[in-house]
């Protein structure tokens, strides 16, 4: 009686499976990532390890192909959505594990920030904001401001270049919309930004004292790759907010070269004047200047003029 293994081999040969299997294995082993990894770790693998680890190598190859053609976190086709594979040798055999990708890490960080910082917001309108829909008028310089904002969104490099933007102008001229357009353009580059309404955030920080979450909230904001503080200067300022909250955030971001984008109704000089006075009625010019030294040299000032679009 013919052994079953011989019968199975003969059947596979007749059906052409063996040839197709060999082609599949050849395509896996010739893939650059697989080939380079096997070359680096060849001395750590026992005889037959490659054959035994073929399933892991095949999954590794396909998962990285998905990552190279990333369709976004929500449509990730990997076995573990949002995770990238890593090969490693163990006891002479090929093993594989998964690590979260940059999009997954950013999404998890975003969820944590949303749970912690209630004053951050991304409305349905802001999710649709784009530079194509920014109204420009060469007579009021809006086109110049939009161009500089677009260039920032296209070239910003957190951790390497800490230069940000300072958008100022009167009520309703579209400062926040342009900030949202920057955030969406950054998202296209897989760069995370945190958009925070400054007056609400500072009110939230006062409540955090009783909750014992001050340091957590400050950490969530100060470490954002790109921080966007909307409507800075509209808040009622206190010494603690200015020095221990805003000052601590900006000092960290300056040191770590993390860009910050601001919107305000005030220009630099007017904001400094605002920061010099607290709700206690005192005047502290030097402390206001200290904050401005963490804003003015690290931003490009963009003036946004035009009609109040909220009144139309």
Short mmCIF file of N, CA and C in Angstrom, two decimals, residues 218 237-251 275 284 286-288 290-291:
data_model
loop_
_atom_site.label_atom_id
_atom_site.label_comp_id
_atom_site.label_asym_id
_atom_site.label_seq_id
_atom_site.Cartn_x
_atom_site.Cartn_y
_atom_site.Cartn_z
N UNK A 218 -1.96 69.47 31.80
CA UNK A 218 -0.84 70.23 31.23
C UNK A 218 0.01 69.34 30.35
N UNK A 237 -7.27 86.69 32.78
CA UNK A 237 -5.95 86.19 33.14
C UNK A 237 -5.73 86.24 34.65
N UNK A 238 -5.03 85.23 35.14
CA UNK A 238 -4.58 85.22 36.53
C UNK A 238 -3.09 84.90 36.53
N UNK A 239 -2.43 85.23 37.65
CA UNK A 239 -1.00 84.94 37.74
C UNK A 239 -0.72 83.45 37.55
N UNK A 240 -1.55 82.61 38.13
CA UNK A 240 -1.31 81.16 38.09
C UNK A 240 -1.49 80.62 36.66
N UNK A 241 -2.54 81.07 35.99
CA UNK A 241 -2.76 80.63 34.62
C UNK A 241 -1.61 81.09 33.72
N UNK A 242 -1.23 82.33 33.86
CA UNK A 242 -0.16 82.88 33.02
C UNK A 242 1.18 82.21 33.27
N UNK A 243 1.57 82.08 34.54
CA UNK A 243 2.92 81.62 34.86
C UNK A 243 3.04 80.11 34.96
N UNK A 244 2.08 79.47 35.64
CA UNK A 244 2.22 78.04 35.94
C UNK A 244 1.53 77.13 34.92
N UNK A 245 0.60 77.68 34.16
CA UNK A 245 -0.07 76.87 33.14
C UNK A 245 0.47 77.23 31.76
N UNK A 246 0.16 78.43 31.29
CA UNK A 246 0.62 78.83 29.95
C UNK A 246 2.15 78.85 29.89
N UNK A 247 2.78 79.39 30.91
CA UNK A 247 4.24 79.46 30.93
C UNK A 247 4.89 78.10 30.89
N UNK A 248 4.36 77.16 31.66
CA UNK A 248 4.92 75.80 31.69
C UNK A 248 4.75 75.11 30.35
N UNK A 249 3.58 75.29 29.73
CA UNK A 249 3.32 74.67 28.42
C UNK A 249 4.28 75.22 27.37
N UNK A 250 4.41 76.54 27.32
CA UNK A 250 5.24 77.15 26.28
C UNK A 250 6.72 76.90 26.50
N UNK A 251 7.15 76.83 27.76
CA UNK A 251 8.55 76.54 28.04
C UNK A 251 8.93 75.15 27.53
N UNK A 275 -1.44 90.27 29.04
CA UNK A 275 -0.78 89.33 29.96
C UNK A 275 -0.19 90.03 31.18
N UNK A 284 2.29 93.23 36.04
CA UNK A 284 3.56 92.51 36.08
C UNK A 284 4.14 92.43 34.67
N UNK A 286 7.27 92.32 33.56
CA UNK A 286 8.37 91.39 33.27
C UNK A 286 7.84 89.97 33.04
N UNK A 287 6.84 89.57 33.80
CA UNK A 287 6.29 88.22 33.61
C UNK A 287 5.55 88.12 32.28
N UNK A 288 4.91 89.20 31.87
CA UNK A 288 4.25 89.21 30.57
C UNK A 288 5.29 89.12 29.45
N UNK A 290 8.15 87.71 29.69
CA UNK A 290 8.71 86.35 29.71
C UNK A 290 7.84 85.40 28.88
N UNK A 291 6.53 85.55 28.99
CA UNK A 291 5.63 84.72 28.18
C UNK A 291 5.79 85.07 26.70
#
